[in-house]
Amino acid sequence: MATRDLPARVRDRLTAVRRAVLRRRRLLAVLCTVGAVAAGLRATAPPAAPTEQVLVAVRDLPAGAVLDGDDLHTVEVEPDRTPDGVLTDAEDAAGAILAAPLRAGEPVTDVRLVGPDLVDSAPGTIALPVRVSDAAQVGLLEVGDEIDLLATDPESRTTTTVASGVLVLAVPAPDQEAPDAIPGRLVVVGIPVATVADVTGAAVTSFLTYAWTSR
């Protein structure tokens, strides 16, 4: 009996499926149309624009900050929006010292780090770290200041100008681990090659201070 009823049950099931399809034919037609349109759009859509990875600051960072992995992250940008000298590898920036403040989301470039690339912003000069005798004086400086470097001889008590119109390139944070025998504080300046010997010699024999350049 069950065997004789099997064809009838199959016919009934097929009839039910056909009726369900007919009842929903409009919905199925719409779905098929949407699928076809989506496939066509994917086929004709232009390829994704190329991007490059660059390092940007996670948060605002002050001048003199020593960079580590928590300070930076990688973002994708269009090639024509990538600044020159931008860093792309966090390992290249790890341990570097910021020469100037960096805003959150701002790319990290070579001229923002303490090093020889700083002089790119001051053609005709070289970057030279000098130790100003009064650390508090250095705290008044900002990147971009123009100063005259003054040397005071402790024996003759005379002061001379050893370099004029010096550009402040970086103001590193104080080294808390520096021995007490080394007073003052370092500042990185851009000076002409011809004045390097005078400045470095004065830094050893005299007290170095500065005066802002008159404009």
Backbone as a ProteinNet text record, in pm:
[ID]
protein_1_A
[PRIMARY]
MATRDLPARVRDRLTAVRRAVLRRRRLLAVLCTVGAVAAGLRATAPPAAPTEQVLVAVRDLPAGAVLDGDDLHTVEVEPDRTPDGVLTDAEDAAGAILAAPLRAGEPVTDVRLVGPDLVDSAPGTIALPVRVSDAAQVGLLEVGDEIDLLATDPESRTTTTVASGVLVLAVPAPDQEAPDAIPGRLVVVGIPVATVADVTGAAVTSFLTYAWTSR
[TERTIARY]
83	0	86.2	192.3	281.1	354.7	390.8	464.4	377.2	245.7	155.4	130.3	135.4	105.7	225.5	348	467.8	459.6	423.2	413.7	313.6	203.3	103.5	159.7	234.3	291.1	394.3	475.1	574.7	504.7	394.4	321.9	264.4	211.8	155.3	263.6	382.1	490.8	535.8	549.5	589.8	485.7	356.5	248.7	255.8	283.3	293	410	522.1	639.2	609.9	542.1	512.3	419.6	319.6	228.2	300.4	393.6	467.5	553.9	616.1	698.6	612.7	495.3	407.3	360.1	329.8	284.6	395.3	517	629.5	710.9	653.8	730.2	776.9	694.2	736.2	858.4	851.9	964.6	1090.7	1076.8	1192.9	1248.8	1158.7	1203.7	1283.4	1231.3	1302.2	1439.9	1447.4	1575	1674.2	1624.7	1712.4	1763.3	1673.7	1714.2	1820.3	1796.7	1894.4	2029.4	2027.4	2152.6	2225.4	2151	2212.4	2272.9	2201.1	2252.1	2379.6	2376.1	2494	2614.1	2591.3	2701.4	2755.5	2664.4	2709	2789.7	2746.4	2820.3	2959.6	2967.9	3099.8	3191	3133	3214.2	3262.4	3180.8	3216.7	3280.1	3283.6	3340.7	3491	3543	3687.9	3764.6	3887.9	3967.3	3991.1	4012.2	4035.7	4162.5	4156.5	4270.9	4388.8	4510.9	4627.6	4650.7	4701.8	4731.4	4871.2	4921.8	5050.3	5032.6	5112.5	5108.7	5205.2	5156.3	5242.1	5218.4	5318.9	5308	5253.7	5156.5	5102.7	5100.6	5092	5089.6	4952.9	4953.3	4828.9	4765.9	4846.7	4801.3	4898.8	4864	4955	5083.4	5197.8	5326.8	5410.3	5478.2	5556.6	5695	5758.9	5897.7	5983.8	6080.4	6167.8	6118.4	5997.6	5944.6	6023.3	6050	6116	6006.4	6004.5	5895.5	5907.2	5791.5	5786	5661.5	5639.9	5530.7	5393.2	5375	5244.3	5210.6	5310	5287.8	5241.9	5259.1	5237.8	5150.1	5081.7	5012	5010.9	4978.2	4986.1	4848.4	4843.6	4720.2	4748.5	4641.7	4651.8	4614.6	4699.2	4670.7	4699.8	4641.9	4667.9	4811.4	4877.3	5017.6	5040.6	4947.1	4969.1	4949.1	4904.2	4888.7	4996.8	5092.8	5199.8	5311.5	5343.9	5449.2	5586.6	5678.3	5815.4	5880.4	5961.7	6036.7	5953.9	5831.5	5745.7	5799.8	5785	5827.5	5713.7	5748	5647.5	5664.7	5778	5808.2	5826.6	5747.2	5755.1	5892.7	5961.9	6095	6194.3	6172.2	6260.9	6244	6124.8	6097.2	6119.6	6124.2	6139	6268.5	6254.2	6369.6	6410	6348.4	6382	6324.9	6388.3	6346.5	6279.7	6161.3	6090.4	6160.4	6185	6244.7	6140.2	6016.7	5907	5780.6	5680.7	5556.1	5489.3	5413.5	5343.1	5198.2	5107	4964.1	4913.8	4808.3	4745.6	4702	4738.5	4702.7	4800.4	4901.6	4999.4	5106.7	5143.3	5246.8	5382.6	5461.5	5596.3	5694.2	5761.8	5859.5	5999.2	6098.8	6237.2	6277.2	6218.3	6257.5	6194.2	6107.1	6049.2	6131	6235.8	6314.5	6453.6	6506.9	6642.5	6739.6	6817.2	6911.4	6954.8	7038	7091.3	6986.2	6872.5	6769.2	6705.5	6730.1	6672.3	6716.4	6835	6886.8	6819.1	6731.6	6657.2	6574.6	6536.3	6457.1	6544.2	6675.9	6767.4	6885.5	6868.7	6976.1	7103.3	7217.6	7345.5	7395.5	7326.3	7366.9	7386.3	7446.3	7453.3	7390.5	7343.1	7281.9	7391.1	7388.7	7491.1	7425.6	7445.3	7395.4	7492.6	7442.7	7525.4	7459.5	7541.6	7490.5	7491.8	7372.8	7358.8	7374.9	7452.1	7489.9	7370.8	7272	7155.6	7040.5	7005.8	6898.9	6765.3	6741.2	6613.9	6601.2	6714.7	6709.5	6661.9	6707.3	6667.3	6516.2	6460.6	6317	6234.7	6296.7	6225.8	6228.8	6312.4	6327.5	6219.2	6189.3	6098.2	6163.6	6126.4	6176.7	6138.8	6238.5	6215.1	6266.6	6300.9	6358.1	6492.9	6522.1	6654.7	6725	6845.8	6917.9	7062.9	7126.1	7270.6	7329.5	7432.7	7500.7	7612	7609.6	7705.9	7792.4	7921.4	8015.8	8077.7	8066.2	8124.7	8243.5	8358.7	8480.4	8479.7	8483.1	8474.7	8597.5	8710.6	8830.7	8835.9	8817.9	8824.1	8692.1	8586.5	8453.3	8410.3	8448.5	8407.8	8313.5	8225.3	8127.1	8142.2	8146.3	8155.1	8044.6	8005.6	7907.9	7982	7955.7	8026.6	7947.1	7818.3	7736.2	7610.8	7577.2	7461.1	7354.4	7229.8	7119.7	7109.1	7137.4	7132.7	6986.9	6953.2	6816	6802.8	6706.8	6681	6605.2	6667.6	6608.6	6534.5	6581.5	6518.8	6554.6	6459.8	6480.8	6450.3	6548.5	6523.6	6486.6	6410.3	6374	6499.6	6501.2	6618.4	6647.9	6775.6	6818.4	6825.8	6726.1	6720.2	6830.9	6892.4	6996.7	7137	7147.3	7278.5	7347.7	7479.2	7550.7	7547.7	7553.8	7547.5	7663.4	7772.8	7889.4	7864.4	7756.6	7727	7609.3	7637.4	7528.4	7463	7362.8	7298.3	7206.4	7178.9	7084.1	7114.8	7097.2	7127.1	7016.5	7059.4	6968.1	7034.5	6957.9	7012	6988	7096.8	7087.4	7141.4	7098.3	7151.1	7245.5	7371.9	7471.7	7555.1	7614.7	7704.6	7827.3	7880.7	7998	8113	8126.9	8240.9	8242.4	8128.5	8123.3	8125.6	8133.4	8127.7	8242.5	8363.5	8479.5	8467.3	8421.9	8408.8	8305.8	8194.7	8087.7	8128.7	8183.9	8222.3	8336.1	8429.3	8536.8	8485.7	8392.8	8336.9	8256.1	8192.1	8112.5	8198.8	8328.2	8418.8	8483.6	8518.6	8596.7	8514.3	8391.1	8312.1	8171.6	8097.2	7956.3	7875.9	7800.8	7720.2	7581.6	7541.3	7404.8	7356	7242.6	7190.9	7110.6	7087.4	6995.6	6912.6	6784	6700.6	6746.1	6744.7	6787.8	6683.7	6730	6638.9	6592.5	6462.9	6407.9	6344.2
-119.8	0	124.4	125.4	240.2	260.2	141.4	151.3	210.7	168.5	221.5	369.8	424.8	565.9	656.3	600.4	684.4	777.5	729.6	822.7	934.9	901.8	1004.8	1110	1061.9	1159.7	1248.5	1191.6	1270.3	1373.9	1331.4	1427.6	1540.7	1504.7	1607.5	1705.7	1653.4	1740.6	1835	1782.5	1865.1	1972.5	1930	2027.4	2139.8	2105.8	2207	2301.6	2245.4	2329.2	2423.4	2370.9	2453.8	2567.6	2536.1	2641.3	2747.7	2702	2797.5	2888.3	2831.1	2911.6	3012.7	2967.9	3058.2	3172.6	3139.5	3246	3349.3	3304	3394.6	3431.8	3418.2	3440.2	3585.9	3678.4	3818.9	3846.8	3791.3	3810.6	3746.2	3627.3	3558.5	3635.4	3694.3	3771.3	3894.2	3958.6	4076	4036.8	3925.1	3880.1	3846.8	3782.4	3748.7	3875	3974.3	4100.8	4172.3	4177.1	4241.9	4172.4	4039.3	3964.8	3993.2	4002.2	4029.7	4169.2	4265.8	4403.8	4412.2	4347	4349.2	4286.4	4174.8	4109.5	4198.8	4269.6	4360.4	4476.3	4530.7	4641.8	4599.1	4477.1	4429.2	4409.8	4367.7	4341.6	4470.1	4576.4	4701.4	4803.1	4777.8	4874.2	4888	5011.4	5029.8	4965.5	4926.4	4865.5	4965.5	4914.7	5002.2	5084.4	5210.8	5299.5	5247.4	5256.9	5210.4	5296.4	5236.4	5307.9	5270.4	5350.3	5323.2	5330.1	5254.1	5255.2	5360.6	5443.1	5542.9	5538.4	5582.1	5589.8	5725.4	5724.2	5849.2	5839.7	5955.4	5960.7	5917.9	5839.5	5795.4	5910	5994.9	6106.6	6222.1	6337.5	6451.5	6416.1	6444.3	6413.4	6541	6564.6	6688	6673.9	6785.5	6783.9	6719.5	6638.7	6570.8	6434.6	6396.5	6264.9	6155.1	6047.5	5929.6	5833.8	5805.7	5728.7	5579.8	5518.2	5372.3	5322.8	5193.1	5133.4	5182.5	5226.4	5272.2	5411.8	5483.5	5620.6	5627.8	5518.4	5523.6	5408.5	5429.9	5320.3	5346.5	5243.9	5251.3	5277.7	5367.4	5395.3	5386.6	5367.2	5361.5	5498.1	5552.1	5680.4	5668.8	5758.9	5760.7	5808.5	5753.8	5790	5939	6010.1	6153.2	6235.6	6172.7	6242.7	6201.1	6122.8	6077.3	6181.4	6238.6	6340.1	6280.1	6363.6	6318.8	6282.1	6177.2	6139.5	6073.6	6029	5968.8	5830.9	5794.7	5663.7	5564	5441.9	5338.7	5219.8	5210.1	5096.1	5144.1	5088.4	5130.8	5105.4	5003.1	4973.5	5084.9	5154.6	5264.5	5383.6	5398.4	5513.7	5484	5358.3	5322.2	5380	5452.4	5511	5646.4	5691.5	5822.4	5932.9	6049.5	6164.1	6266.7	6312.2	6413	6547.9	6610.5	6743.5	6852.3	6820	6916.4	6842.2	6914.5	6846.8	6779.2	6675	6598.3	6583.3	6622.9	6612.9	6471	6434.1	6303.2	6291	6179.2	6156.9	6215.1	6288.4	6349.7	6247.3	6240.1	6144.8	6179.2	6076.2	6094.1	6099.5	6212.8	6228.6	6243.5	6225.9	6229	6363.9	6473.5	6605	6637.3	6548.7	6568	6497.7	6426.4	6349.7	6410.9	6401.9	6450.7	6367.3	6436.3	6367.9	6458.8	6408.9	6493.2	6546.5	6479	6526.5	6656.5	6697.8	6823	6941.9	6938.4	7053.4	7070.6	6977.2	6995.6	7122.6	7164.7	7286.2	7411.2	7393.5	7506.7	7482.7	7507.2	7481.1	7557.4	7494.4	7559.2	7545.5	7466.6	7448.2	7300.2	7272.5	7135.8	7133	7016.7	7001.6	6974.8	7052.8	7039.4	7043.8	6942.3	6949.6	7030.5	7128.1	7208	7207	7217.9	7217.4	7360	7412.5	7544.8	7529.2	7620.4	7603.4	7606	7687.1	7699.7	7619	7507.2	7420.5	7493.2	7583.8	7657.3	7745.1	7795	7876.8	7795.3	7672.6	7587.1	7563.2	7557	7536.2	7647.9	7762.3	7875.3	7869.4	7781.4	7775.7	7691.3	7723.4	7645.7	7620.2	7510.1	7480.2	7593.5	7639.3	7749.5	7882.9	7892	8016.2	8043.9	8171.8	8213.2	8281	8234.9	8283.6	8313.2	8393.8	8412.5	8332.9	8253.5	8178.4	8263.1	8274.6	8358.3	8270.5	8301.6	8226.9	8322	8286.8	8366.8	8293.2	8357.6	8300.6	8321.9	8216.5	8233.1	8302.1	8297.2	8360.8	8509.4	8541.1	8682.9	8754.9	8676.4	8732.6	8819.7	8775.3	8843.5	8752.9	8814.2	8740.2	8776.2	8675.3	8696.3	8619.1	8665.5	8595	8498.8	8370.5	8270.1	8226.3	8254.1	8222	8308.3	8365.6	8454.3	8392.9	8424.6	8376.5	8226.2	8161.1	8015.3	7968.4	7868.2	7816.3	7698.4	7705.5	7594.6	7484.9	7367.5	7256.1	7157.9	7142.5	7047.4	7084.7	7056.4	7079.6	6947.6	6855	6724.9	6738.4	6642.4	6641.9	6622.7	6674.1	6657.2	6510.2	6478.5	6341.6	6324.3	6257.1	6240.9	6150.4	6070.8	5978.9	6035.1	6159.4	6218.5	6239.7	6217.1	6235.6	6381.9	6400.9	6535.8	6622.1	6558.7	6635.2	6709.6	6676.5	6742.7	6837.3	6966	7061.2	7103.8	7186.5	7242.7	7144.5	7176.5	7095.6	7108.5	7000	6998.8	7064.6	7130.1	7181.7	7157.6	7119	7094	7217.4	7269.3	7391.9	7367.2	7450.3	7447.4	7564.7	7537.2	7643	7619.4	7725.9	7708.7	7627.5	7555.8	7472.2	7555.2	7678.8	7763	7796.8	7787.3	7825.3	7705.1	7583.6	7464.3	7462.3	7489	7484.4	7586.9	7706.1	7810.3	7770	7715.5	7680.8	7562.8	7459.6	7342.7	7376.1	7460.4	7501.2	7582.1	7674	7755.3	7670.9	7563.6	7478.1	7406.6	7389	7319.2	7415.5	7536.4	7628.1	7737.6	7756.4	7869.6	7825	7919.5	7897.3	7944.8	7854.2	7890.3	7935.7	8048.7	8098.6	8145.4	8208.9	8256.9	8382.4	8451.5	8565.5	8552.2	8581.9	8575.4	8679.5	8639.8	8729.2	8837.8	8960.7	9073.1	9065.9	9094.2	9093	9227.3
0	0	0	86.2	95	-35.5	-103	-228.5	-336.4	-344.3	-445.2	-424.2	-295.9	-268.2	-292.5	-312.1	-325.1	-445.6	-565.4	-679.1	-653.6	-588.9	-561.6	-467.9	-364.9	-271.7	-341.5	-430.8	-504.4	-590.4	-660.3	-743.1	-659.3	-541	-453.3	-407.4	-375.2	-328.8	-440.4	-561.9	-675.1	-704.5	-693.8	-717	-614.9	-486.8	-381.4	-406.3	-450.6	-478.6	-595	-701	-816.7	-779.6	-697.7	-654.4	-570	-481	-397.8	-484.9	-587.9	-678.2	-752.2	-800	-873.1	-783.8	-655.7	-566	-540.9	-546.7	-513.6	-637.7	-752.9	-875.2	-887.7	-840	-849.3	-759.9	-637.2	-545.5	-601.1	-656.4	-712.9	-832.5	-910.8	-1026.5	-981.4	-874.2	-822	-770.2	-695.5	-641.2	-752.2	-856.5	-968.7	-1037.8	-1051.7	-1113.9	-1031.3	-898.5	-810.3	-818.4	-817	-827.1	-957	-1066.6	-1196.2	-1199.9	-1143.7	-1140.7	-1056.1	-938.6	-851.3	-919.8	-988	-1059.1	-1169.1	-1237.4	-1343.6	-1289.1	-1175.9	-1115	-1072.6	-1014.5	-973.1	-1093.7	-1202.5	-1321.1	-1385.7	-1379.2	-1446.5	-1352.8	-1221.4	-1127	-1150.4	-1140.9	-1158.8	-1044.3	-1066.4	-958.4	-845.4	-725.7	-610.6	-632.6	-589.8	-605.1	-523.3	-576.2	-500.6	-376.6	-272.7	-148.9	-100.5	-10.8	52.9	203.9	275.1	420.5	473.7	567.5	631.1	781.4	855.2	1000.8	1041.3	1131.5	1186.1	1338	1400.5	1546.9	1598.7	1702.9	1766	1844.3	1902.6	1985.2	1969.1	2025.4	2022.2	2097.5	2034.7	2094	2101	2212.4	2226.6	2163.6	2137.2	2092.1	2200.8	2157	2251.5	2293.2	2252.5	2289.6	2220	2292.7	2235.2	2186.9	2058.6	1999.3	2030.9	2052.6	2064.5	1993	1997.2	1921.3	1960.3	2084.2	2129.2	2077.9	2026.5	1980.5	1836.1	1759.8	1616.2	1569.8	1458.8	1392.5	1242.2	1165.3	1019.9	959.8	861.5	788.4	638.8	560.2	415.1	357.6	271.4	207	58.2	-19.3	-161.8	-187	-288.2	-312.8	-329.9	-394.6	-416.9	-291	-183.5	-56	44	-0.4	86.8	89.2	204.6	209.5	183.9	135.7	113.1	246.2	243.3	362.3	470.2	437.4	539.2	577	703.5	750.6	735.4	697.6	677.1	769.2	835.5	921.6	1064.4	1156.6	1296.8	1355.9	1305.5	1357.8	1325.8	1213.1	1175.9	1269.4	1325.7	1411.3	1559	1596.8	1738.1	1795.1	1905.3	1972.2	1919.4	1809	1753.4	1842.2	1835.6	1917	1826.4	1866.2	1788.6	1801.1	1687.8	1687.8	1705.3	1675.7	1685.2	1724.7	1777.3	1816.1	1697.5	1726.1	1623.4	1666.4	1579.2	1608.5	1583.6	1654.4	1632.2	1486.7	1423.9	1284.7	1185.3	1233.2	1142.5	1105.2	975.5	934.8	996.5	1021.6	1076.3	959.3	942.1	834.8	892.8	806.6	853.5	912	862.1	911.4	1046.5	1096	1228.4	1336.8	1296.9	1392.3	1406.7	1527.5	1551.1	1468.7	1384.1	1297.1	1184.7	1095.8	988.6	893.2	882	789.5	835.1	957	1005.8	922.2	867.2	793.7	659	620.2	496	500.4	621.1	635	643.9	644.6	653.2	559.4	429.7	333.1	369	343.3	368.2	510.2	589.6	728.4	757.7	873.6	922.9	1061.7	1100.7	1232.6	1335.2	1443.1	1546.2	1684	1767	1904.8	1990.6	2061.6	2152.8	2290.1	2391.8	2528.2	2582.3	2603.8	2664.3	2815	2875.9	3016.7	3110.8	3080	3167.8	3108.5	3173.7	3122.4	3115.7	3209.8	3210.6	3086.9	3036.2	2915.1	2795.4	2787.8	2675.8	2678.3	2797.1	2808.7	2748	2720.8	2660	2507.7	2452	2307.1	2242.4	2118.5	2036.3	1901.8	1839.5	1706.2	1611	1533.8	1441.2	1491.2	1619.8	1672.9	1607.2	1588.4	1542.9	1659.6	1688.9	1805.8	1769.9	1854.1	1850.6	1965.4	1938.1	2042.7	2101.6	2233.6	2305.6	2394.6	2398.6	2481.9	2584.3	2711.4	2818.7	2878.2	2872.2	2928.3	3079.5	3159.6	3305.6	3365.2	3295.1	3349.4	3315.9	3189.9	3151.2	3172.9	3193.1	3213.1	3094.5	2978.8	2856	2778.2	2702.5	2623.1	2476.8	2393.8	2249.3	2179	2063.2	1979.9	1889.5	1904.1	1824.3	1702.3	1698.1	1580.4	1583.9	1469.4	1460.7	1370.3	1400.9	1317.8	1312.7	1424.3	1431.3	1439.5	1361.7	1360.7	1456.2	1545.7	1638.2	1562.7	1553.2	1479.1	1569.6	1690.7	1782.9	1925.6	2014.5	2158.4	2228.1	2232.1	2295.1	2441.8	2489.9	2631.3	2715.2	2837.9	2924.1	2948.7	2953.5	2982.3	3133.2	3189.4	3333.9	3386.4	3297.5	3340.8	3320.7	3271.5	3250.1	3383.9	3390.5	3516.8	3561.5	3692	3747.3	3700.1	3654.3	3611.6	3480.2	3408	3281.2	3302.1	3319.2	3342.9	3211.7	3223.3	3104.7	3035.6	2908.5	2832.4	2683.9	2612.4	2469.9	2387.8	2280.3	2179.9	2044.5	1945.6	1811.9	1726.1	1668.9	1589.9	1450.7	1357.4	1222	1203.4	1176.2	1162.5	1037.1	981.2	866.3	905.5	809.6	835.9	890	842.6	880.4	1029	1096.3	1237.4	1331.6	1277.7	1362	1462.5	1416.1	1505.9	1617.4	1584.5	1686.8	1792.4	1747.8	1842	1929.6	1869.6	1948.9	2045	2001.6	2091.3	2208.1	2181	2287.7	2384.7	2334.5	2421.5	2524.8	2492.9	2584.4	2683.5	2637.8	2721.1	2787.4	2742.3	2792	2831.2	2890.7	2919.5	2798.5	2737.3	2620.8	2663.8	2613.6	2630.9	2493.5	2490.7	2362.5	2383.6	2272.5	2269.9	2145	2154	2035.5	1933.9	1809.5	1702.4	1681.3	1669.3	1642.2	1498	1479.5	1344.2	1314
[MASK]
+++++++++++++++++++++++++++++++++++++++++++++++++++++++++++++++++++++++++++++++++++++++++++++++++++++++++++++++++++++++++++++++++++++++++++++++++++++++++++++++++++++++++++++++++++++++++++++++++++++++++++++++++++++++

